[in-house]
Short mmCIF file of C-alpha atoms in Angstrom, two decimals:
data_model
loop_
_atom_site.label_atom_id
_atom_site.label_comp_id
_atom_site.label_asym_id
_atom_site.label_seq_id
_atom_site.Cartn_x
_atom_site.Cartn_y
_atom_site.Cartn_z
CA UNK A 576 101.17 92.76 144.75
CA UNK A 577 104.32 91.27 143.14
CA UNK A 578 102.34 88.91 141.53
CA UNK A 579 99.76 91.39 140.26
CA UNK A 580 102.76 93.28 139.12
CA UNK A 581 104.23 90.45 137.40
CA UNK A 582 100.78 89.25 135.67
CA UNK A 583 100.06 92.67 134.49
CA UNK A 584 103.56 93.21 132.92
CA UNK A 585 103.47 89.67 131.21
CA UNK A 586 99.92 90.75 129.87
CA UNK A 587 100.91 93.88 128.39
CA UNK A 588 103.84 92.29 126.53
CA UNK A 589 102.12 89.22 125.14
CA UNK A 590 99.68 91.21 123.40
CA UNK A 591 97.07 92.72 125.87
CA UNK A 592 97.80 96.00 123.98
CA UNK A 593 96.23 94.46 120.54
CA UNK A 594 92.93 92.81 121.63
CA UNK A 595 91.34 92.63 118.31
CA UNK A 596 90.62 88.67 117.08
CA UNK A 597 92.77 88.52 113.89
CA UNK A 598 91.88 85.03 112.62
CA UNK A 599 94.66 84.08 110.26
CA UNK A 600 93.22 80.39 109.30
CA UNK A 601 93.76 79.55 105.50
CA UNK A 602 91.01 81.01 104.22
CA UNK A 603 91.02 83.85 106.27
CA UNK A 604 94.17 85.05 106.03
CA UNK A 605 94.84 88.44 104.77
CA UNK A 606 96.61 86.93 101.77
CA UNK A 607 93.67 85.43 100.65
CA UNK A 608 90.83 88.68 100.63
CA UNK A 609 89.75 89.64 97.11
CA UNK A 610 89.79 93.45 98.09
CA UNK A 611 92.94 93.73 99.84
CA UNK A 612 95.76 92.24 97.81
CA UNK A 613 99.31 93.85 98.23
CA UNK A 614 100.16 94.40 94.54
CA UNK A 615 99.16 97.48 92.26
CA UNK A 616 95.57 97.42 90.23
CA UNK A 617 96.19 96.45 86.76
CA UNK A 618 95.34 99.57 84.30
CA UNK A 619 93.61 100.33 81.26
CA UNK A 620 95.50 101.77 78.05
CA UNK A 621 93.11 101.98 75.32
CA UNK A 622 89.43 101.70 76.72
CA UNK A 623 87.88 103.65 79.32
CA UNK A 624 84.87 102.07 80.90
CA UNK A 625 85.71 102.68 84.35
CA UNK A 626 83.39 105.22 86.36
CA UNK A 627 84.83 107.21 89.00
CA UNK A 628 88.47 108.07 90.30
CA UNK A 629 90.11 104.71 89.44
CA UNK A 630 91.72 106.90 86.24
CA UNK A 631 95.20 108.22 88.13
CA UNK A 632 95.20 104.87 90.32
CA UNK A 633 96.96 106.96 92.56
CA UNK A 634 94.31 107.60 95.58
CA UNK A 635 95.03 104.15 97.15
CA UNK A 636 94.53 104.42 101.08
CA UNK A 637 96.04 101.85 103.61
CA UNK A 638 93.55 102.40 106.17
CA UNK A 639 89.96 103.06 104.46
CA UNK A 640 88.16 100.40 103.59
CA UNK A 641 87.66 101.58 100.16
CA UNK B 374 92.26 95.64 144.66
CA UNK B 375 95.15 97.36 143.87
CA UNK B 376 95.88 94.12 142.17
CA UNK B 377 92.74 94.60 139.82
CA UNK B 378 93.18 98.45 139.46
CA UNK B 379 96.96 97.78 138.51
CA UNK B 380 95.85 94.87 135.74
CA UNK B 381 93.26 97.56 134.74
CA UNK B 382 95.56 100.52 134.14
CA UNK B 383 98.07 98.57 131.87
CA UNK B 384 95.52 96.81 129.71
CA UNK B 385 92.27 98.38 129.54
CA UNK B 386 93.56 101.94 127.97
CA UNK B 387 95.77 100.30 124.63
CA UNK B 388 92.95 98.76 122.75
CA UNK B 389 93.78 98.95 119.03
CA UNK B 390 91.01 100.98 117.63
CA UNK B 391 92.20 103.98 116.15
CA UNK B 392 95.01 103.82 112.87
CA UNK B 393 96.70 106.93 110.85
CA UNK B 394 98.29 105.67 107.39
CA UNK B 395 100.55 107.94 105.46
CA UNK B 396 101.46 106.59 101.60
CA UNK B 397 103.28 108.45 98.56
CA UNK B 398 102.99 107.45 95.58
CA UNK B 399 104.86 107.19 92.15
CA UNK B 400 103.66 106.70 88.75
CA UNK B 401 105.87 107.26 85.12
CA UNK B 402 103.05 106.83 82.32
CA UNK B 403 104.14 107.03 79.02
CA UNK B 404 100.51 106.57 77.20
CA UNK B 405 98.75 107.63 73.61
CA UNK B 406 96.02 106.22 74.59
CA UNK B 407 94.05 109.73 75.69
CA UNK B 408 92.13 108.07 78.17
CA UNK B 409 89.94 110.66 80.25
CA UNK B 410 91.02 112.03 83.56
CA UNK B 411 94.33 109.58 83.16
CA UNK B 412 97.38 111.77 83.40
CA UNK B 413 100.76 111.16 81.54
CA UNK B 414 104.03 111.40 82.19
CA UNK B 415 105.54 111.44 86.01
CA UNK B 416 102.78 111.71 88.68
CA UNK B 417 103.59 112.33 92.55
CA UNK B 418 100.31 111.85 94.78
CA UNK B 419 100.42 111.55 98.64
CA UNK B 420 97.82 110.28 100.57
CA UNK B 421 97.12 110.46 104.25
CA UNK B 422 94.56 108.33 105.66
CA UNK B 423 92.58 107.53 109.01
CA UNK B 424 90.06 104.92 110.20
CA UNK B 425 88.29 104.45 113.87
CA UNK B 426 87.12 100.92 114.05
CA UNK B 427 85.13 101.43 117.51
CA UNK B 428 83.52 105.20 117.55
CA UNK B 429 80.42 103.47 118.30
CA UNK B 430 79.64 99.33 118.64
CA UNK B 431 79.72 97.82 115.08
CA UNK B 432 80.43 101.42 113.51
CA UNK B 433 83.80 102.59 112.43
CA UNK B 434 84.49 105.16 109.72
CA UNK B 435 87.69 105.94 107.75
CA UNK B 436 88.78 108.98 105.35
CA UNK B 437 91.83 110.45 103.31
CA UNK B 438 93.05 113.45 102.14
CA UNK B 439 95.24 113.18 98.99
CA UNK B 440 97.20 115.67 97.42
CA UNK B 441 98.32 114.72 93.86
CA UNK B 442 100.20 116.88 91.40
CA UNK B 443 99.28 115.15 87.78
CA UNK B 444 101.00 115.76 84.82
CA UNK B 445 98.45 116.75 82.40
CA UNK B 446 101.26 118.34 79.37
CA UNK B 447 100.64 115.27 77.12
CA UNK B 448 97.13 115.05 77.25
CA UNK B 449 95.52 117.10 74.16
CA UNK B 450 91.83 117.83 73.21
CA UNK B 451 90.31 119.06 69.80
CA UNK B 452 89.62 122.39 69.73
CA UNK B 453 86.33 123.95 67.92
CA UNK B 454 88.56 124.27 64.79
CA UNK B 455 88.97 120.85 64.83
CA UNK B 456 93.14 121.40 65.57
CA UNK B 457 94.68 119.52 68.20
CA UNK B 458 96.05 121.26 71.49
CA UNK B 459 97.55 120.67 74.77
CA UNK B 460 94.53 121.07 77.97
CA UNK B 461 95.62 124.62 79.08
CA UNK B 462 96.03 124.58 82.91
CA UNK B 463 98.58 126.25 85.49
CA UNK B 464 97.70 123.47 88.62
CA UNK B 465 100.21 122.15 90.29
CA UNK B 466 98.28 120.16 92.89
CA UNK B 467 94.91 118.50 93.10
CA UNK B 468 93.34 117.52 96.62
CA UNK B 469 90.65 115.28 96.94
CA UNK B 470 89.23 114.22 100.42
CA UNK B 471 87.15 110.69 100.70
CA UNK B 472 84.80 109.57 103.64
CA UNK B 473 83.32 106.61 104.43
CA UNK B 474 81.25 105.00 107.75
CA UNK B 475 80.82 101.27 108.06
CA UNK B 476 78.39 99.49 110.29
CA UNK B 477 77.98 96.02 111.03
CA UNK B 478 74.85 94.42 113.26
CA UNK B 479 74.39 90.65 113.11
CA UNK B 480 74.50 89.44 109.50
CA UNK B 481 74.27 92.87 108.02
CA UNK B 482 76.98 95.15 106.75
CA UNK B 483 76.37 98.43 105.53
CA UNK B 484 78.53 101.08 104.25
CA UNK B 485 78.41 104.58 103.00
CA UNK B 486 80.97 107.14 101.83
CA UNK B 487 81.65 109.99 99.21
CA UNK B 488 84.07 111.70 97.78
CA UNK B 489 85.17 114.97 95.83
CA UNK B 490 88.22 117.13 94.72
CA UNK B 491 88.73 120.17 96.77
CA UNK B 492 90.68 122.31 94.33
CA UNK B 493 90.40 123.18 90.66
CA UNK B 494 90.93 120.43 88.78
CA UNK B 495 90.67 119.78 84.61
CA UNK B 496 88.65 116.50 85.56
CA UNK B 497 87.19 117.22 88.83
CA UNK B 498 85.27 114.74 90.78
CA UNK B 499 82.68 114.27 93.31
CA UNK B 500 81.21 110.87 93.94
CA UNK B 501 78.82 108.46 96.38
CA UNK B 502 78.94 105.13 97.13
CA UNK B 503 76.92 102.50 99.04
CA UNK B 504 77.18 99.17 99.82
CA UNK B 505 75.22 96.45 101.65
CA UNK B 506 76.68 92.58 102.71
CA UNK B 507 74.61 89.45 104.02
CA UNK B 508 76.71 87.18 105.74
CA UNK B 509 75.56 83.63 105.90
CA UNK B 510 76.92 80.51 107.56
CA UNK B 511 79.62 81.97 109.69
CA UNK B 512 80.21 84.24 106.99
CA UNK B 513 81.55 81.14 104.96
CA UNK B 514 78.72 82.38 102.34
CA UNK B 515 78.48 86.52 101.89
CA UNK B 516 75.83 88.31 99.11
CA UNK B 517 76.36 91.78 98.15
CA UNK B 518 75.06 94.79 96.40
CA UNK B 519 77.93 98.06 95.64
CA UNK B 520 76.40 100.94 94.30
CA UNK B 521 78.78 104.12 92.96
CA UNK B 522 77.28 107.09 91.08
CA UNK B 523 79.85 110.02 89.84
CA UNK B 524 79.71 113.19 88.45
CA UNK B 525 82.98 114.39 86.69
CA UNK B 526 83.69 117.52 84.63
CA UNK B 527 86.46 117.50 81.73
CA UNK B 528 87.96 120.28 79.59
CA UNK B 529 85.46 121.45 76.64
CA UNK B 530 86.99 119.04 73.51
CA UNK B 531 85.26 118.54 70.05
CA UNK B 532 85.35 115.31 67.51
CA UNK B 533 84.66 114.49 64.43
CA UNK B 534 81.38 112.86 63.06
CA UNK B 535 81.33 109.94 60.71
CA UNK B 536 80.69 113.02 58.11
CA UNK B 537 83.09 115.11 59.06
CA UNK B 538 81.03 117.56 61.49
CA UNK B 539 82.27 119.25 64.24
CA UNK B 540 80.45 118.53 67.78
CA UNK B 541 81.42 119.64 71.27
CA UNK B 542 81.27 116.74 73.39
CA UNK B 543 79.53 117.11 77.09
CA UNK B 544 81.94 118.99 79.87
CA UNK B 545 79.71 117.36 82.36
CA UNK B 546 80.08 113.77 82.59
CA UNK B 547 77.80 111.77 84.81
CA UNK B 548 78.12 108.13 86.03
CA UNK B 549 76.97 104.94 87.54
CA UNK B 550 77.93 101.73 88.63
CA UNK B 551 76.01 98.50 90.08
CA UNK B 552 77.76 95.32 91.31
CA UNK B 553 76.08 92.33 92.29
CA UNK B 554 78.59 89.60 94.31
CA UNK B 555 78.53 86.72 95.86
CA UNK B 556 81.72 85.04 97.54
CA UNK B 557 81.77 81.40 99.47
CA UNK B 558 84.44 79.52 101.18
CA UNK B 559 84.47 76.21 99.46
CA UNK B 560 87.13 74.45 101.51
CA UNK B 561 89.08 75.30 104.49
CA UNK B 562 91.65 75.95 101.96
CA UNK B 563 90.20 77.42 99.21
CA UNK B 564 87.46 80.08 98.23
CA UNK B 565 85.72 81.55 95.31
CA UNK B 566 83.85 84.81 94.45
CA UNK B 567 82.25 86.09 91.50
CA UNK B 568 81.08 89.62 90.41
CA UNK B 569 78.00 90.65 87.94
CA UNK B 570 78.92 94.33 87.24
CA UNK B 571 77.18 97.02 84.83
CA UNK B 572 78.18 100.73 84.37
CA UNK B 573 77.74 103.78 82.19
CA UNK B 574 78.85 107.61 81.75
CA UNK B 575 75.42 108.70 80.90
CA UNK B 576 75.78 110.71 77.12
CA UNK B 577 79.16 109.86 76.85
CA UNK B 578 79.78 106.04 76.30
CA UNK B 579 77.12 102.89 75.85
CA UNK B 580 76.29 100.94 79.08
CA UNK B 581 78.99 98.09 79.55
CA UNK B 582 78.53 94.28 81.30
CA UNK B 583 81.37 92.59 83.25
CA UNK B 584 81.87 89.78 85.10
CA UNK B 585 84.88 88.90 87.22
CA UNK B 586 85.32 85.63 88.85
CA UNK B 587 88.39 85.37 91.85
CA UNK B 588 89.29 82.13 93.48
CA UNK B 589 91.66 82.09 96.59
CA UNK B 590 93.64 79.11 97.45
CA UNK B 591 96.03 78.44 100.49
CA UNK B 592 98.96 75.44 99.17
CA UNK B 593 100.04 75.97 102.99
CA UNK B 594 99.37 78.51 106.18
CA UNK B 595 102.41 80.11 104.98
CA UNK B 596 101.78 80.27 101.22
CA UNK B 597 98.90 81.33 99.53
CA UNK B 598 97.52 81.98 95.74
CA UNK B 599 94.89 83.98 94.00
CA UNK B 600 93.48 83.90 90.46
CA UNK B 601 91.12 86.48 88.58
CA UNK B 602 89.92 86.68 85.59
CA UNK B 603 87.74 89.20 84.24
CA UNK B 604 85.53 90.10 81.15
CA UNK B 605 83.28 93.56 80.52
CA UNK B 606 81.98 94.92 76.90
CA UNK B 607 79.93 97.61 75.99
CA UNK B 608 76.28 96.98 74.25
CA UNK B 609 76.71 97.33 71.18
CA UNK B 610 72.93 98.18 70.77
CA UNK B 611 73.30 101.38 72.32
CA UNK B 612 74.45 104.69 70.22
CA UNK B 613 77.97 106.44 70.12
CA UNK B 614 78.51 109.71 71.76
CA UNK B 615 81.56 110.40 69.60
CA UNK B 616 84.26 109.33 67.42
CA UNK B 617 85.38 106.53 69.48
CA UNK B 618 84.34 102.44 68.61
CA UNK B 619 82.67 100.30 70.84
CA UNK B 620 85.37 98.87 74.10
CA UNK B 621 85.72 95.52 75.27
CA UNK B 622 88.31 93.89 77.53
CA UNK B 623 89.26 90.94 79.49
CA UNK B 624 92.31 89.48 81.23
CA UNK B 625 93.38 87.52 83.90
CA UNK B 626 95.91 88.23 86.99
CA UNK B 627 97.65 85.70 89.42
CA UNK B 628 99.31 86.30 92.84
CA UNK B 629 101.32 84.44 94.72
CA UNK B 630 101.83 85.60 98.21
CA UNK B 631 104.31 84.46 101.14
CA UNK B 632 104.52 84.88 104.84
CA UNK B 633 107.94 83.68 105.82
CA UNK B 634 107.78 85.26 108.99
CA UNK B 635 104.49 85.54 110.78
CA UNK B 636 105.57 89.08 110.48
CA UNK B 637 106.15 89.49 107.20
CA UNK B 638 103.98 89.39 103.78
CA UNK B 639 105.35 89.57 100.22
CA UNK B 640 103.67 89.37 97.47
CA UNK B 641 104.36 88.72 93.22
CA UNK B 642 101.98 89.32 90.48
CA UNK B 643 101.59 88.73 86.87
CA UNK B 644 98.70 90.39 85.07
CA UNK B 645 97.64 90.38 81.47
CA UNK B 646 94.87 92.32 79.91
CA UNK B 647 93.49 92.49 76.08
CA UNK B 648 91.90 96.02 75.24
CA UNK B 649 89.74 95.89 71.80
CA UNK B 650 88.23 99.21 70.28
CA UNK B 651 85.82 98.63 67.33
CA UNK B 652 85.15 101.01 65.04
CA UNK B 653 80.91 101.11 64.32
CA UNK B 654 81.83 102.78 60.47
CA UNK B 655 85.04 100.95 59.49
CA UNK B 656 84.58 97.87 61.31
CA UNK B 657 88.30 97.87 62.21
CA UNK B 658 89.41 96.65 65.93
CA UNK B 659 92.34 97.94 67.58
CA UNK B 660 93.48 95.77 69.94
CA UNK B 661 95.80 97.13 73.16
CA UNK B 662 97.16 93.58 74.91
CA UNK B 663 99.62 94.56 78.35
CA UNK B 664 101.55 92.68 80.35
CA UNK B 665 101.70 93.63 84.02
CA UNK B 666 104.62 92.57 86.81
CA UNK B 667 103.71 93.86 90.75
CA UNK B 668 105.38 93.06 93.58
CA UNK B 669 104.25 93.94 97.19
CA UNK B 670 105.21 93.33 100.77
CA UNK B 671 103.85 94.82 104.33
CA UNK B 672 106.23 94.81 107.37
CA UNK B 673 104.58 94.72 110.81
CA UNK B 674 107.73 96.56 112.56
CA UNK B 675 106.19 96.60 116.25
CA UNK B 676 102.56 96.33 117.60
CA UNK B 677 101.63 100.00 116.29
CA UNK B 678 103.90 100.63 112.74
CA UNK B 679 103.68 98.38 109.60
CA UNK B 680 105.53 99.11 106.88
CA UNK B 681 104.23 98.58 103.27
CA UNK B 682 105.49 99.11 99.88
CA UNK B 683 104.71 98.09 96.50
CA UNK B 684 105.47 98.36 92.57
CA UNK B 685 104.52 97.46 89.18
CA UNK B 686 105.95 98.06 85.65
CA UNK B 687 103.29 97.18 82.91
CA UNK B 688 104.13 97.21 79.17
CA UNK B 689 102.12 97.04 76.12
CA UNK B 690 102.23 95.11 72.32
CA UNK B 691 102.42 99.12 71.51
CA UNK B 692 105.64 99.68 73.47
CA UNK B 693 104.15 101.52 76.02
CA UNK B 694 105.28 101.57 79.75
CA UNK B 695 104.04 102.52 82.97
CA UNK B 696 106.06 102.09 86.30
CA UNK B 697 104.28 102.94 89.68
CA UNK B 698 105.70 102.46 92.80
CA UNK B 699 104.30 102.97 96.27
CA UNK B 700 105.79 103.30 100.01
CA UNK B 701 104.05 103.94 103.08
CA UNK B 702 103.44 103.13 107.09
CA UNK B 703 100.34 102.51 109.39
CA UNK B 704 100.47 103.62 112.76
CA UNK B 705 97.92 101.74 115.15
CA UNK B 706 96.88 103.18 118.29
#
């Protein structure tokens, strides 16, 4: 029982709580996807070509995956 | 048993599946550039976001609801008398919601989503999107299609002919956009991805071409680089809707990114972009160049809250600037 106790604890604190595989190798670390970098889209100041709601750049959502 | 039931009742109920994101955001634009649907002056938008990565296997969907308050004062329209005036509108907020589902089987990911403005707005939009991803390899190789079709409405504004007429352009602006990309993982250090891309606002500007190419390279686990570069004209084939010349632009960004601490990200950018407007009568080209500085960083404070902020202050050949800042958390349940 102690032991059970003991195992469970350690698992919940080392992580059991996040069991989603992040694989952070080079190339798939989140510093290196296209779509997700952590600095502001550049913007236009003369032409418009863009379709949609880009315009006010403002919209941004941490959590969609748009 | 006890033993099992006990292991059970502390793990099995805190999968991470669920995350809530709240995010403000900040922009000062000082621009003469009349763009449509981009406000000027001080701009104040907050956005509050949620995704579900495991409602069903391989399906998760995600949404927001932002409420912006845009500062439209500086942004003027010709009127049927050909004068210049101010748009004409008492809003003081805009809220537009956004919805999308994702779902992955085997090599396959699709998505769908749409989105629209929920109050009266003097460019009010509703919108659908679609994509569709083949993974190959061990998803070392990944082929793509990203469809987006809009319909937006703007305030009724006239312009002048190349003989001085008077015409009302279209209040009713509809759009479309098809992207065609391909990304592979070249080394276990470095990857590359490039983007065919073609769009149009049906009677209001000429179909444009683009192509963006974006390489990704890691100097060491902790440090990492990425470079874009981009290109996209109109066809100059096609006929003008109004008094405006035929766009092109291209530029190029680079970003250097850190992880000090495994829980810690920060990021630098430097941006530069080269606007050109040609004029189909006088064959005059204005030419817009800006020079763009972000920085960006994302805090993982526990298991459950990161932290992330960012900022950028862009100027351009024509003195104008635009600061934007942005501060927000992610809570993951």
């Amino acid at each position: 029982m102690r032991v059970a106790l003991a195992l469970s604890i350690l698992l919940f604190g080392s992580g059991c709580a996040q069991l989603e595989f992040v694989d952070r190798g080079r190339v798939n670390h989140p510093a290196m996807d296209f779509n997700g970098a952590l600095v502001p889209e550049t913007n236009n100041y003369l032409t418009g070509m863009d379709v949609g709601k880009k315009g006010s750049s403002s919209e941004a959502c941490s959590v969609c995956a748009h | 048993m006890r033993s099992l039931i006990l292991i059970f009742l502390f793990c099995s109920p805190t999968v991470a599946s669920e995350k809530f994101s709240l995010t403000y955001n900040y922009r000062s634009s000082q621009s003469e550039s009349q763009l449509e649907n981009t406000p000027n002056g001080v701009f104040h938008s907050q956005t509050l976001g949620y995704q579900n990565e495991n409602i069903l296997p391989g399906l998760s969907v995600s949404g927001s609801l932002v409420t912006q308050q845009p500062d439209y004062s500086k942004n003027t329209i010709l009127n049927d008398q050909g004068v210049s005036e101010n748009i004409r509108t008492d809003l003081t907020s805009e809220y537009i919601a956004d919805a999308q589902m994702d779902f992955t089987r085997g090599n396959n990911d699709i998505s769908f989503g749409g989105f629209s403005f929920l109050s009266d707005s003097p460019y009010s939009q509703r919108g659908i999107r679609a994509s569709y991803k083949y993974n190959l390899y061990g998803k070392t190789s990944i082929l793509g299609v990203r469809l987006l079709y809009v319909d937006q409405e703007r305030p009724l504004s006239y312009y002048f002919d190349d003989n001085l007429q008077l015409f009302a352009k279209s209040t009713e602006v509809f759009g479309h956009e098809y992207i065609l990309f391909y990304e592979q993982v070249i080394s276990k250090n470095y990857k590359a991805a490039v983007e065919l891309l073609t769009s149009q606002k049906v009677k209001d500007r000429p179909a444009n071409y683009g192509i963006n190419l974006k390489q990704g390279y890691a100097f060491t686990s902790r440090l990492f680089s990425q470079l874009k570069l981009s290109y996209k004209a109109e066809d100059r084939g096609q006929r003008l809707h109004d008094d405006r010349g035929f766009f092109s632009a291209y530029g190029g960004e680079a970003i250097l990114t850190a992880e000090p601490i495994y829980d810690l990200l920060i990021s630098a950018s430097y941006a530069l972009n080269v606007e050109r407007e040609k004029n189909s009568v006088s064959g005059m080209t204005t030419q817009v160049g800006s020079d763009q500085f972000g920085l960006g960083a994302q805090y993982a404070l526990n298991r459950s809250i990161t932290l992330e902020f960012m900022g950028s202050y862009a100027v351009t050949n024509t003195d104008l600037t635009d600061y934007s800042v942005r501060g927000g958390f992610i809570w993951a349940q």
